[in-house]
Amino acid sequence: MSLHNTATINWFFACKVEDVPANGGVCVKYLDEQIALFHFPRRNEWYATQNLCPHRQQMALSRGMTGTQGGEPKVACPFHKKSFSLVDGRCLSDDTECALNTYPVKIEDDRVYIGIVNGRDTETVMA
Amino acid sequence: MKIVIIGNGMVGYKFCEKMIAKATPGTVELVVFGEEPRPAYDRVHLSAFFSGKTAQDLEMAPASWYIDNNIRLHLGDPVQSIDREHKTVHSHKGFTETYDYLVMATGSAAFVPPIPGVDKKGVFIYRTIEDLELMLDYAPKATTGAVIGGGLLGLEAAKALLDLGLQKTHVIEFAPRLMPRQIDDNGSRLLQGKLETLGLQVHTSKQTTAIVGDDVITGLQFADDSILEADMLVISAGIQPRDELARLCGLEIGHRGGIVVNDQLQTTDPFIYAIGECALYNGMIYGLVAPGYEMAEVVATHILGDHKAFTGFDMSTKLKLIGVDVASFGNPFTPADQCRSIVFEDTMKGIYKRINITPDGQHLLGGILIGDADAYNMLLQTAKNKVILPPNPEDVLLGARGGQEAAGAGVLGLPDDATICSCENVSKAAICNAVIDGHETLDAVKKCTKAATCCGGCAPMVKDLITSTMKSQGKYIRNVICEHFDYSRQELFDLVKIKELRSFDTVLDHYGHGEGCEICKPTVASILASLWNEMILAKGNDTAQDSNDRYLANIQKGGTYSVVPRVPGGEITPRQLMVIAQVAEKYNLYTKITGGQRIDMFGAHVSDLPLIWEELVAAGFESGHAYGKALRTVKSCVGSTWCRFGLHDSVSFAIQIEQRYRGLRAPHKLKSAVSGCIRECAEAQSKDFGIIATEKGWNLYVCGNGGSKPQHALLLAGDVDSATCIRYIDRFLMFYIKTADPLTRTATWLNKLDGGIEYLRNVVVNDSLGIAAQLESEMQVLVDNYKCEWKEVVDSPELRKRFSHFVNAPEEKDPTVQFENLREQKKAANWAK
Ligand SMILES: Cc1cc2nc3c(=O)[nH]c(=O)nc-3n(C[C@H](O)[C@H](O)[C@H](O)COP(=O)(O)OP(=O)(O)OC[C@H]3O[C@@H](n4cnc5c(N)ncnc54)[C@H](O)[C@@H]3O)c2cc1C
Ligand code: SF4
């Protein structure tokens, strides 16, 4: 998160709060990217990551089941149940899987915004 | 001290791991040369590459591990020469490294006999990931496979060919029996029968003289002049130690290959060691991983100045084929005058077991297990640790009979220093101590002791040790669901029922902590559905559903879904077929008849699902629940309406039953079938509950299973009328739903049920617990509450909204979805590697 605080961030409007199912996720389109957005109403937290599961390259994380592991919020891919931390994107099921890109999220007037950190262009975000 | 290791295979890697663990940090410099392009991987589980494991999954440790431990790893760079005088090695890419000690772990290569034609296209060996990649590329072009060699590896390769989609595969063995080094004639005969049911054709006493075909293989020619057609061949005729480097620098080599080593694994040059499959100890090459690991241990200890000797190793092995249990342990071939043999054979079930014991009946020497090798680890340890046998030694084969546990039987009877995990050489005491220190799950014990991390064969014994150690410490073992709920499924089921909780959140508030996870969410969702049978996508419960339930469809490769309408009893009208055809064409879906007598339509975009179902529902179709842990199908044969043997109308009964239990959610999926007579065309005895017509009524069978571990259903009640049959099924299903652990099929549930089928029959038929009426009325509530989930979605704009790929562009489909063409239909694009 410290990276997000120091870099400049471009916020784009993703959807309304009510569009995202409680304790679940949706997929947000941003230019040619797909971003998975998750809402944890019980702890009033929002997270966003890439939608692509790095394990088998499937656009599926937004349809995964969310939850916690030892208090850390996570999502499990619907294909092979690999779990990823929503805080820093690292794979919790095995040490060798690549980590996810994460994005900052903010809420204003029931509207959800996702931040794109400047200098990270589309290419590197998807890599 | 600087050590150079030649070869980064399983044993070379293990040596590095042991050095890092034993040496004082910073005192040893390790340099590794590996010929293969990737870091060491788990060759023992190489075949898993074909069932979807990636090269990365198989890695012993990622490349970063070597960096973190300051090991210099040169991959894709074989050592080409050794200068013993100056103590240097020289690599293919031109590096020269000096050494204080050199460790050769060059392994072995597949032995390819000098048969004319082995260089033709379509001929493969089975040793490295590259070999498997080549096979994967070639297999789609081939239809008939052959494997030369009927040993452990050959059979594994043959099964792999079948799994690759070859319609027929032949195994050719030069000796008169399969696995000649491990099992005897009787065992081999039984094994052959089993392999043939898998689709493998076995030819023994066959000597291949040529591989025929111009450029590409078309067949094999044998010494008896016969010819076998085949368009893909794997040669698995043994191994050839990689001793070429050692030979070149003048070390002593055995006359049939292998680098000669002493008790310390030193070659004839005391600064050079050889370990693993390249080492020749006492005239023997050890072609297994466990002895290689032991060699690594000896050398690491010896180099660091301690004393340890290699004294040979047990060659016990188990074949890793699903559905075919074969194992041999100790010495299975002790001559008859030096031992007594006990043989047990059940030709009906395909089981053959033989043990050899000392003439005084005190100790186990070795044996062979075919068809049922569950006791393998136990027997192996009994033999290795010279455990005194019970007074009736046959008890170790057959289990104690007459109600009393045989003294000394079971893992608890083993001495503390017994090796439980032979791959990693972990003793019973080490595991028990880990449990006492608080490592109370299999995962925790694996991490702490490394037991069960290699071949995994000892995992059941490790689990038993965890349980018994915890028990001996007075700890109550409960099967809790996960870190969020300290309850078993059965306990939670009762609590949710008493408190009448109806959403995941309220259950979490009352009985859980944290946010839940992919284990407890679907478990609780299933309990709620089994108790109340309310719409599973209602707000609050939608995101607790398992991924398929959440979209009421099965997610498939690439992220599209498949659609299966219910076709009760497999009966379908021409008009309904036309509707399915129209829908499939309109939405460009791949269609296939399923094993459960219905039609599956694949490749639907998530946003098309409500549109597809709108048309299906309008034509009278209902959800088939193929996505749920729920009743799937009730198959039927055509029965007395058409069949000249039929005793009753099996189709009508199947439809009645399918409609009664449709949508019923359970700890796991449920399958059923009804056959119209004893010929059993509907295969009812392989189902969770199956019904077969008799002269007097119906026979009801329960707890059968197809799938990876087939099990026949057992008779619960005979000659009952239709109404009684249904009442028994109500009770049986409800009892299962209330008491089974999550994701436990009825067969596994019964296997764990104390008292087995007799107990179940007492509960269901004789009402021994006095709960029959309650079970029936609970089932009736579920039956009365049934609604078609898809109809509810189609009718609700709110629910339909959830079926889009992009929340902010609902009309757009996922642009990354890709299809390929296949026989005039489409298929999903392959997984990315
Ligand atoms: C399909 C299959 C299934 C198996 N199943 C089992 C089983 O169930 N149980 C069991 O116990 N064992 C099994 N084995 C055997 C087991 O894999 C081997 O015993 C084990 O891999 C031996 O380890 P190693 O390090 O000695 O040799 P390897 O793993 O072969 O490693 C040797 C490495 O050295 C490299 N090398 C050779 N020469 C040079 C050089 N000059 N310079 C640099 N590098 C070099 C090789 O390329 C190779 O990577 C199986 C093997 C196969 C192929
Ligand atoms: S049903 Fe599934 S597991 Fe069985 S063969 Fe088909 S794809 Fe494989």
PDB file of N, CA and C in Angstrom, chain B residues 211 227 268 286 288 341 349 368 436-438 514 663:
ATOM      1  N   ILE B 211      11.609 -52.612 -35.570  1.00  0.00           N
ATOM      2  CA  ILE B 211      10.519 -51.652 -35.583  1.00  0.00           C
ATOM      3  C   ILE B 211      10.277 -51.312 -37.041  1.00  0.00           C
ATOM      4  N   ILE B 227       3.595 -59.913 -36.208  1.00  0.00           N
ATOM      5  CA  ILE B 227       3.725 -58.453 -36.338  1.00  0.00           C
ATOM      6  C   ILE B 227       2.584 -57.800 -35.572  1.00  0.00           C
ATOM      7  N   THR B 268      36.725 -44.713  -6.932  1.00  0.00           N
ATOM      8  CA  THR B 268      38.118 -45.088  -6.732  1.00  0.00           C
ATOM      9  C   THR B 268      39.000 -43.861  -6.511  1.00  0.00           C
ATOM     10  N   TYR B 286      20.679 -49.022  -7.726  1.00  0.00           N
ATOM     11  CA  TYR B 286      19.391 -48.852  -7.054  1.00  0.00           C
ATOM     12  C   TYR B 286      18.520 -47.900  -7.874  1.00  0.00           C
ATOM     13  N   LEU B 288      15.669 -46.640  -7.522  1.00  0.00           N
ATOM     14  CA  LEU B 288      14.562 -46.018  -6.790  1.00  0.00           C
ATOM     15  C   LEU B 288      15.082 -44.779  -6.086  1.00  0.00           C
ATOM     16  N   SER B 341       5.505 -69.814   3.378  1.00  0.00           N
ATOM     17  CA  SER B 341       4.704 -68.811   2.683  1.00  0.00           C
ATOM     18  C   SER B 341       3.248 -68.960   3.069  1.00  0.00           C
ATOM     19  N   LYS B 349     -12.665 -61.307  -6.443  1.00  0.00           N
ATOM     20  CA  LYS B 349     -12.364 -59.891  -6.241  1.00  0.00           C
ATOM     21  C   LYS B 349     -11.041 -59.497  -6.879  1.00  0.00           C
ATOM     22  N   ILE B 368       4.141 -60.090  -1.495  1.00  0.00           N
ATOM     23  CA  ILE B 368       3.562 -59.518  -2.705  1.00  0.00           C
ATOM     24  C   ILE B 368       2.088 -59.221  -2.414  1.00  0.00           C
ATOM     25  N   ILE B 436       3.367 -34.084  19.433  1.00  0.00           N
ATOM     26  CA  ILE B 436       3.367 -33.625  20.832  1.00  0.00           C
ATOM     27  C   ILE B 436       3.755 -32.143  20.902  1.00  0.00           C
ATOM     28  N   ASP B 437       4.645 -31.710  19.975  1.00  0.00           N
ATOM     29  CA  ASP B 437       5.028 -30.299  19.945  1.00  0.00           C
ATOM     30  C   ASP B 437       3.959 -29.408  19.328  1.00  0.00           C
ATOM     31  N   GLY B 438       2.827 -29.969  18.984  1.00  0.00           N
ATOM     32  CA  GLY B 438       1.736 -29.119  18.517  1.00  0.00           C
ATOM     33  C   GLY B 438       1.476 -29.151  17.024  1.00  0.00           C
ATOM     34  N   GLY B 514     -14.039 -14.749  11.657  1.00  0.00           N
ATOM     35  CA  GLY B 514     -13.405 -14.402  10.389  1.00  0.00           C
ATOM     36  C   GLY B 514     -14.455 -14.221   9.301  1.00  0.00           C
ATOM     37  N   GLY B 663     -33.287 -31.538  -7.243  1.00  0.00           N
ATOM     38  CA  GLY B 663     -32.915 -30.336  -6.482  1.00  0.00           C
ATOM     39  C   GLY B 663     -32.481 -30.622  -5.060  1.00  0.00           C
TER      40      GLY B 663
END
